[in-house]
Amino acid sequence: MTGWTRDEMMTIAAARMLWDGCVCFVGIGLPSAACNLARLTYAPDIVLIYESGTIGTRPDVLPLSIGDGELAETAACVVPLPEIFSYYLQGGRVDVGFLGAAQIDRFGNLNSTVIGPYDAPHTRLPGAGGAPEIAAHARQTFVVMKASPRSFVSKLDFYTSAGFLGGGSAREATSARGGGPKAVVTDFGILTPAEDSRELTLTALFPDTTVEAARAAVGWQLALADELEILDPPTPNELATLRALNERTSEAHRRPVELPA
Amino acid sequence: MTGWTRDEMMTIAAARMLWDGCVCFVGIGLPSAACNLARLTYAPDIVLIYESGTIGTRPDVLPLSIGDGELAETAACVVPLPEIFSYYLQGGRVDVGFLGAAQIDRFGNLNSTVIGPYDAPHTRLPGAGGAPEIAAHARQTFVVMKASPRSFVSKLDFYTSAGFLGGGSAREATSARGGGPKAVVTDFGILTPAEDSRELTLTALFPDTTVEAARAAVGWQLALADELEILDPPTPNELATLRALNERTSEAHRRPVELPA
Amino acid sequence: MEHLSLRQAVERFVPSGARVALEGFTHLIPFAAGHEIIRQQRRDLHLIRMTPDLIYDQMIGMGCAARLTFSWGGNPGVGSLHRLRDAVEHGWPRPLELDEHSHAGMAAAYCAGAARLPFGVLRGYVGADLVTVNPAIRSITCPYTGEELATVPAINPDVTILHAQRADRKGNVAIHGIVGAQREAALAATALVVTVEEIVDELPPAMNSVVLPHWLVSAVVHCPGGAYPSYAQGCYARDNSFYQQWDAIARDRASFTEWMERHVLARPDHKSFLASLGEAA
Amino acid sequence: MEHLSLRQAVERFVPSGARVALEGFTHLIPFAAGHEIIRQQRRDLHLIRMTPDLIYDQMIGMGCAARLTFSWGGNPGVGSLHRLRDAVEHGWPRPLELDEHSHAGMAAAYCAGAARLPFGVLRGYVGADLVTVNPAIRSITCPYTGEELATVPAINPDVTILHAQRADRKGNVAIHGIVGAQREAALAATALVVTVEEIVDELPPAMNSVVLPHWLVSAVVHCPGGAYPSYAQGCYARDNSFYQQWDAIARDRASFTEWMERHVLARPDHKSFLASLGEAA
């Protein structure tokens, strides 16, 4: 097994930020892959919560939707959705929330609602879902997004979910109780908020790319950390586990459904 | 089987006010006996809800507490207690609520909190429990209380649960959505609120008593309805069913409990 | 509670202009009921669902809806709901008014509806522009701490339609698996219609499992496969492959319309819809 | 999550002065834990329970409590809680401050606590004097309809103690039967201690049944019979006869004190307490 894709490296980089026993509010797609990769490698007792109400779930294949039957079958328990948001997320019981979006700004604010004006959209996106309250209440959030100047923008078209708002202590003045974005995992490396300004700063690069490529992918003047970490490439075990998971998953999603007669 | 007690007649009179399919919020003691008697006689599809969270329960013996295991085992389902009060009672899903109290006034307001001042009580009673919101939200309430001038009083020591408050349209001005007391079953007969004044009025007498006895049992000048109904005595079937239920119940409550070794 | 056919239930409980919630979070989405609403050409509906999913994409694309209350409008794990987008971006086949929330906000609104409170409270919408585009999202001051908290108005549909695994003859409905906001949507509604995989003489003892008692239920409809291409835990799996194929079908107005005509409008009922998919393969 | 003895758990999680909720509505009342708190002579506790029941009657009578948050203080189906009454009416063995609610109000307060909202809202306390004697019951105006609704401040105990049928080795706790406000009290608390009838290697698949995940649980204590004379569905029944006998025991200060000394204080643990009841018979 040689070589790896940027998608794989993003997933693996995100998985490495998790720790055993941490309680994750998992979104669909790459976050779900990252969380389950962590569970299948170095964080066997990670607790995965999907907003569908499945708590402590251990799926063998990745769900396509946030509420596939596999999640319920392997869960410690299944609770009504309102409880997930009130008792668990707002209740301060979630260590890590994963977020993605169509746009992010330099303070980690996210847009997943609309490109163009809300009332006359150029592109209508799916919308908020769980994001605004994951962003507010999870003790920390990890954002996972492929970078381009169209997605990493200096001004969002719409503020769906709060990062550090205008930066500095702006977030502390709100009723958000969670710590905000801890890291943004892109397809070139990792941005983390600077200590005082809270501006997203390049702190780690994937092993196969350059600062110049990172800067070209970001629509604002990207700040660099004093010490830039070069991330280790995927280990054979990480890669093998992730590929097997993806293989099981796409096989399962292709499987024909038997309806009752 | 000849003769019957006032307690039995009270229970039977209360049971007769129920109808098949009605949804009852049941309290412990006589209301529970009345509701289950109705279920075992002419209202087989009555729906009994106990505040412990047991919905559609069909106990073979009467519970001593509001949450005996028998209630859960025979229930259509068991839900968390907060849901009983918010989704079912406040949600307007209850046809009939049963209430008892230590004191009642002429407008059906109830005191189950304290005799004497709240801060220096002569007698501290158990308190409100579910009563204030049963009184407010059930489509109608039936009050069941033995009468004496100490319990049927002109002025309550404490307003625990609202009847018609000061009478007339006073109740309509509040946020109470239920209709208030429909009847008060005593150990001499039944009082019902007069149409306009809402003052409790003697409308039915047990077959073995008199208006004079009724008036002597009530601490205010008891109004009489124009037509006074004389209730039918218990039928053999009512009496036999109630006595068998009570017999099963006291036998069950005496049964020794086996603890796990 | 009555046992009705799906046609009867939609005729009776879903007039044009009604506020209708077809709930079920990914699981137990009442597709058959949505298709019957399309067949009966209901118009001006105010559709309510946390996740519109394919069923509302279809209803919106067929012109049933005037307004949508929702909190996430994508094809889960696949991408856009193209019919929803076309209605919002281009007003096709007709404009669609949005009443947009977050999941937490909409869940609070359903809970308030079920509890017959006029509003729900949450720590939510922090720094979020939804507050500026949706005037229904307001705030309130805590009478103890002075904190400002977000509020949402209660959701009380005229009719909620659910799909479930089974009901008994009396109309008690048992749900197994992911419940989403089904119970709250059911309890918040004026009328409740439930399509079920199976009708049994008696449900097993429920204890703490999820049951909607018969006296909350307006009508039960026997409709096997009624959640397809969503799923019914223990009966059939989610057809993830169909969800993926929907992207191409719905991307184009013509292919969408053709698919709907062929598989929904030309079919008298859900059984025939399911059979038509087999023919297509 | 740790596995502790009951003695250790009370030492660690129930200091004098703590706000303590022993929940369980008639079912699964954590008697063993209450007795251990009495043995360890905790004082100035703020006790929280919807229905104080016999366990708080005992704790109040033994002088553990300074304050009581509750909504119904009787011996169910029997009559008064005489020790509670004696504390309120005569300040014996010490005065007891009351924070008194209705069930609906207290349930809303637990829900708010679990959701980490500062207050709960209800249509409640209509025409009720509790509003005048409890300054914590306030009101709020609906930002949509202008209606006045009652509010209660959230309940957030320092520690909630529950009893349950079983836990697994990781500390996942499964509850079967009447749950009352156990889950809300658990989620509202800073620490959560659960005594259980049985510890198993692995719990059966839960799906929609009631489980408290291990990462919410501070400590699990193996304590068979720990709810007696309350009950554990599927394990043993409520000792209704004991509840009836308690009336006579608790009516008199001397007979109460003697009973508590003989059966609780003179016994090192719950097993010995249970054995002492057999000897008494």
JSON list of N, CA, C and O in Angstrom, two decimals, chain D residues 61-62 83 92 246 248-250 252-267 276:
[
{"chain": "D", "resi": 61, "resn": "GLY", "atom": "N", "xyz": [-35.28, 13.17, 59.88]},
{"chain": "D", "resi": 61, "resn": "GLY", "atom": "CA", "xyz": [-35.41, 12.80, 61.29]},
{"chain": "D", "resi": 61, "resn": "GLY", "atom": "C", "xyz": [-34.06, 12.59, 61.96]},
{"chain": "D", "resi": 61, "resn": "GLY", "atom": "O", "xyz": [-33.91, 12.79, 63.17]},
{"chain": "D", "resi": 62, "resn": "MET", "atom": "N", "xyz": [-33.07, 12.18, 61.21]},
{"chain": "D", "resi": 62, "resn": "MET", "atom": "CA", "xyz": [-31.73, 11.97, 61.76]},
{"chain": "D", "resi": 62, "resn": "MET", "atom": "C", "xyz": [-30.87, 13.23, 61.68]},
{"chain": "D", "resi": 62, "resn": "MET", "atom": "O", "xyz": [-29.67, 13.19, 61.97]},
{"chain": "D", "resi": 83, "resn": "ARG", "atom": "N", "xyz": [-41.72, 12.43, 60.36]},
{"chain": "D", "resi": 83, "resn": "ARG", "atom": "CA", "xyz": [-40.46, 13.13, 60.66]},
{"chain": "D", "resi": 83, "resn": "ARG", "atom": "C", "xyz": [-40.36, 14.44, 59.88]},
{"chain": "D", "resi": 83, "resn": "ARG", "atom": "O", "xyz": [-39.85, 15.43, 60.40]},
{"chain": "D", "resi": 92, "resn": "TRP", "atom": "N", "xyz": [-37.93, 19.88, 64.85]},
{"chain": "D", "resi": 92, "resn": "TRP", "atom": "CA", "xyz": [-37.19, 18.75, 65.44]},
{"chain": "D", "resi": 92, "resn": "TRP", "atom": "C", "xyz": [-36.73, 17.79, 64.36]},
{"chain": "D", "resi": 92, "resn": "TRP", "atom": "O", "xyz": [-37.53, 17.42, 63.53]},
{"chain": "D", "resi": 246, "resn": "TRP", "atom": "N", "xyz": [-44.36, 1.75, 58.61]},
{"chain": "D", "resi": 246, "resn": "TRP", "atom": "CA", "xyz": [-43.53, 2.92, 58.91]},
{"chain": "D", "resi": 246, "resn": "TRP", "atom": "C", "xyz": [-44.33, 4.01, 59.63]},
{"chain": "D", "resi": 246, "resn": "TRP", "atom": "O", "xyz": [-43.80, 4.76, 60.45]},
{"chain": "D", "resi": 248, "resn": "ALA", "atom": "N", "xyz": [-46.43, 3.90, 62.02]},
{"chain": "D", "resi": 248, "resn": "ALA", "atom": "CA", "xyz": [-46.36, 3.77, 63.47]},
{"chain": "D", "resi": 248, "resn": "ALA", "atom": "C", "xyz": [-44.94, 3.98, 63.99]},
{"chain": "D", "resi": 248, "resn": "ALA", "atom": "O", "xyz": [-44.73, 4.61, 65.04]},
{"chain": "D", "resi": 249, "resn": "ILE", "atom": "N", "xyz": [-43.96, 3.48, 63.26]},
{"chain": "D", "resi": 249, "resn": "ILE", "atom": "CA", "xyz": [-42.57, 3.66, 63.70]},
{"chain": "D", "resi": 249, "resn": "ILE", "atom": "C", "xyz": [-42.20, 5.14, 63.77]},
{"chain": "D", "resi": 249, "resn": "ILE", "atom": "O", "xyz": [-41.59, 5.62, 64.72]},
{"chain": "D", "resi": 250, "resn": "ALA", "atom": "N", "xyz": [-42.61, 5.89, 62.72]},
{"chain": "D", "resi": 250, "resn": "ALA", "atom": "CA", "xyz": [-42.12, 7.26, 62.58]},
{"chain": "D", "resi": 250, "resn": "ALA", "atom": "C", "xyz": [-42.98, 8.27, 63.34]},
{"chain": "D", "resi": 250, "resn": "ALA", "atom": "O", "xyz": [-42.59, 9.42, 63.50]},
{"chain": "D", "resi": 252, "resn": "ASP", "atom": "N", "xyz": [-43.61, 8.58, 66.36]},
{"chain": "D", "resi": 252, "resn": "ASP", "atom": "CA", "xyz": [-43.09, 8.93, 67.68]},
{"chain": "D", "resi": 252, "resn": "ASP", "atom": "C", "xyz": [-41.57, 9.11, 67.59]},
{"chain": "D", "resi": 252, "resn": "ASP", "atom": "O", "xyz": [-40.87, 8.28, 66.99]},
{"chain": "D", "resi": 253, "resn": "ARG", "atom": "N", "xyz": [-41.06, 10.19, 68.17]},
{"chain": "D", "resi": 253, "resn": "ARG", "atom": "CA", "xyz": [-39.62, 10.47, 68.07]},
{"chain": "D", "resi": 253, "resn": "ARG", "atom": "C", "xyz": [-38.78, 9.31, 68.64]},
{"chain": "D", "resi": 253, "resn": "ARG", "atom": "O", "xyz": [-37.77, 8.91, 68.06]},
{"chain": "D", "resi": 254, "resn": "ALA", "atom": "N", "xyz": [-39.23, 8.79, 69.78]},
{"chain": "D", "resi": 254, "resn": "ALA", "atom": "CA", "xyz": [-38.42, 7.76, 70.45]},
{"chain": "D", "resi": 254, "resn": "ALA", "atom": "C", "xyz": [-38.42, 6.46, 69.63]},
{"chain": "D", "resi": 254, "resn": "ALA", "atom": "O", "xyz": [-37.36, 5.85, 69.42]},
{"chain": "D", "resi": 255, "resn": "SER", "atom": "N", "xyz": [-39.60, 6.06, 69.14]},
{"chain": "D", "resi": 255, "resn": "SER", "atom": "CA", "xyz": [-39.62, 4.79, 68.39]},
{"chain": "D", "resi": 255, "resn": "SER", "atom": "C", "xyz": [-38.87, 4.94, 67.07]},
{"chain": "D", "resi": 255, "resn": "SER", "atom": "O", "xyz": [-38.19, 4.01, 66.61]},
{"chain": "D", "resi": 256, "resn": "PHE", "atom": "N", "xyz": [-38.94, 6.13, 66.48]},
{"chain": "D", "resi": 256, "resn": "PHE", "atom": "CA", "xyz": [-38.18, 6.39, 65.26]},
{"chain": "D", "resi": 256, "resn": "PHE", "atom": "C", "xyz": [-36.68, 6.27, 65.53]},
{"chain": "D", "resi": 256, "resn": "PHE", "atom": "O", "xyz": [-35.95, 5.54, 64.84]},
{"chain": "D", "resi": 257, "resn": "THR", "atom": "N", "xyz": [-36.22, 6.97, 66.57]},
{"chain": "D", "resi": 257, "resn": "THR", "atom": "CA", "xyz": [-34.78, 6.99, 66.87]},
{"chain": "D", "resi": 257, "resn": "THR", "atom": "C", "xyz": [-34.28, 5.58, 67.19]},
{"chain": "D", "resi": 257, "resn": "THR", "atom": "O", "xyz": [-33.21, 5.15, 66.72]},
{"chain": "D", "resi": 258, "resn": "GLU", "atom": "N", "xyz": [-35.08, 4.87, 67.94]},
{"chain": "D", "resi": 258, "resn": "GLU", "atom": "CA", "xyz": [-34.68, 3.51, 68.30]},
{"chain": "D", "resi": 258, "resn": "GLU", "atom": "C", "xyz": [-34.57, 2.63, 67.05]},
{"chain": "D", "resi": 258, "resn": "GLU", "atom": "O", "xyz": [-33.62, 1.88, 66.88]},
{"chain": "D", "resi": 259, "resn": "TRP", "atom": "N", "xyz": [-35.57, 2.77, 66.15]},
{"chain": "D", "resi": 259, "resn": "TRP", "atom": "CA", "xyz": [-35.55, 1.97, 64.91]},
{"chain": "D", "resi": 259, "resn": "TRP", "atom": "C", "xyz": [-34.32, 2.30, 64.07]},
{"chain": "D", "resi": 259, "resn": "TRP", "atom": "O", "xyz": [-33.62, 1.42, 63.57]},
{"chain": "D", "resi": 260, "resn": "MET", "atom": "N", "xyz": [-34.03, 3.57, 63.94]},
{"chain": "D", "resi": 260, "resn": "MET", "atom": "CA", "xyz": [-32.89, 3.99, 63.11]},
{"chain": "D", "resi": 260, "resn": "MET", "atom": "C", "xyz": [-31.58, 3.50, 63.74]},
{"chain": "D", "resi": 260, "resn": "MET", "atom": "O", "xyz": [-30.67, 3.06, 63.03]},
{"chain": "D", "resi": 261, "resn": "GLU", "atom": "N", "xyz": [-31.49, 3.59, 65.06]},
{"chain": "D", "resi": 261, "resn": "GLU", "atom": "CA", "xyz": [-30.25, 3.13, 65.71]},
{"chain": "D", "resi": 261, "resn": "GLU", "atom": "C", "xyz": [-30.08, 1.64, 65.52]},
{"chain": "D", "resi": 261, "resn": "GLU", "atom": "O", "xyz": [-29.00, 1.17, 65.18]},
{"chain": "D", "resi": 262, "resn": "ARG", "atom": "N", "xyz": [-31.16, 0.94, 65.72]},
{"chain": "D", "resi": 262, "resn": "ARG", "atom": "CA", "xyz": [-31.08, -0.51, 65.67]},
{"chain": "D", "resi": 262, "resn": "ARG", "atom": "C", "xyz": [-30.81, -1.02, 64.25]},
{"chain": "D", "resi": 262, "resn": "ARG", "atom": "O", "xyz": [-29.97, -1.90, 64.05]},
{"chain": "D", "resi": 263, "resn": "HIS", "atom": "N", "xyz": [-31.51, -0.45, 63.27]},
{"chain": "D", "resi": 263, "resn": "HIS", "atom": "CA", "xyz": [-31.45, -1.03, 61.93]},
{"chain": "D", "resi": 263, "resn": "HIS", "atom": "C", "xyz": [-30.48, -0.32, 60.99]},
{"chain": "D", "resi": 263, "resn": "HIS", "atom": "O", "xyz": [-30.05, -0.91, 60.01]},
{"chain": "D", "resi": 264, "resn": "VAL", "atom": "N", "xyz": [-30.13, 0.91, 61.27]},
{"chain": "D", "resi": 264, "resn": "VAL", "atom": "CA", "xyz": [-29.23, 1.64, 60.36]},
{"chain": "D", "resi": 264, "resn": "VAL", "atom": "C", "xyz": [-27.89, 1.94, 61.03]},
{"chain": "D", "resi": 264, "resn": "VAL", "atom": "O", "xyz": [-26.84, 1.49, 60.59]},
{"chain": "D", "resi": 265, "resn": "LEU", "atom": "N", "xyz": [-27.93, 2.69, 62.13]},
{"chain": "D", "resi": 265, "resn": "LEU", "atom": "CA", "xyz": [-26.65, 3.13, 62.72]},
{"chain": "D", "resi": 265, "resn": "LEU", "atom": "C", "xyz": [-25.84, 1.95, 63.26]},
{"chain": "D", "resi": 265, "resn": "LEU", "atom": "O", "xyz": [-24.60, 1.94, 63.15]},
{"chain": "D", "resi": 266, "resn": "ALA", "atom": "N", "xyz": [-26.50, 0.96, 63.83]},
{"chain": "D", "resi": 266, "resn": "ALA", "atom": "CA", "xyz": [-25.77, -0.17, 64.41]},
{"chain": "D", "resi": 266, "resn": "ALA", "atom": "C", "xyz": [-25.32, -1.17, 63.35]},
{"chain": "D", "resi": 266, "resn": "ALA", "atom": "O", "xyz": [-24.70, -2.18, 63.66]},
{"chain": "D", "resi": 267, "resn": "ARG", "atom": "N", "xyz": [-25.63, -0.90, 62.10]},
{"chain": "D", "resi": 267, "resn": "ARG", "atom": "CA", "xyz": [-25.32, -1.85, 61.02]},
{"chain": "D", "resi": 267, "resn": "ARG", "atom": "C", "xyz": [-24.26, -1.24, 60.12]},
{"chain": "D", "resi": 267, "resn": "ARG", "atom": "O", "xyz": [-24.37, -0.07, 59.73]},
{"chain": "D", "resi": 276, "resn": "SER", "atom": "N", "xyz": [-31.04, -7.27, 59.46]},
{"chain": "D", "resi": 276, "resn": "SER", "atom": "CA", "xyz": [-31.61, -6.84, 60.75]},
{"chain": "D", "resi": 276, "resn": "SER", "atom": "C", "xyz": [-33.13, -6.81, 60.70]},
{"chain": "D", "resi": 276, "resn": "SER", "atom": "O", "xyz": [-33.78, -6.98, 61.71]}
]
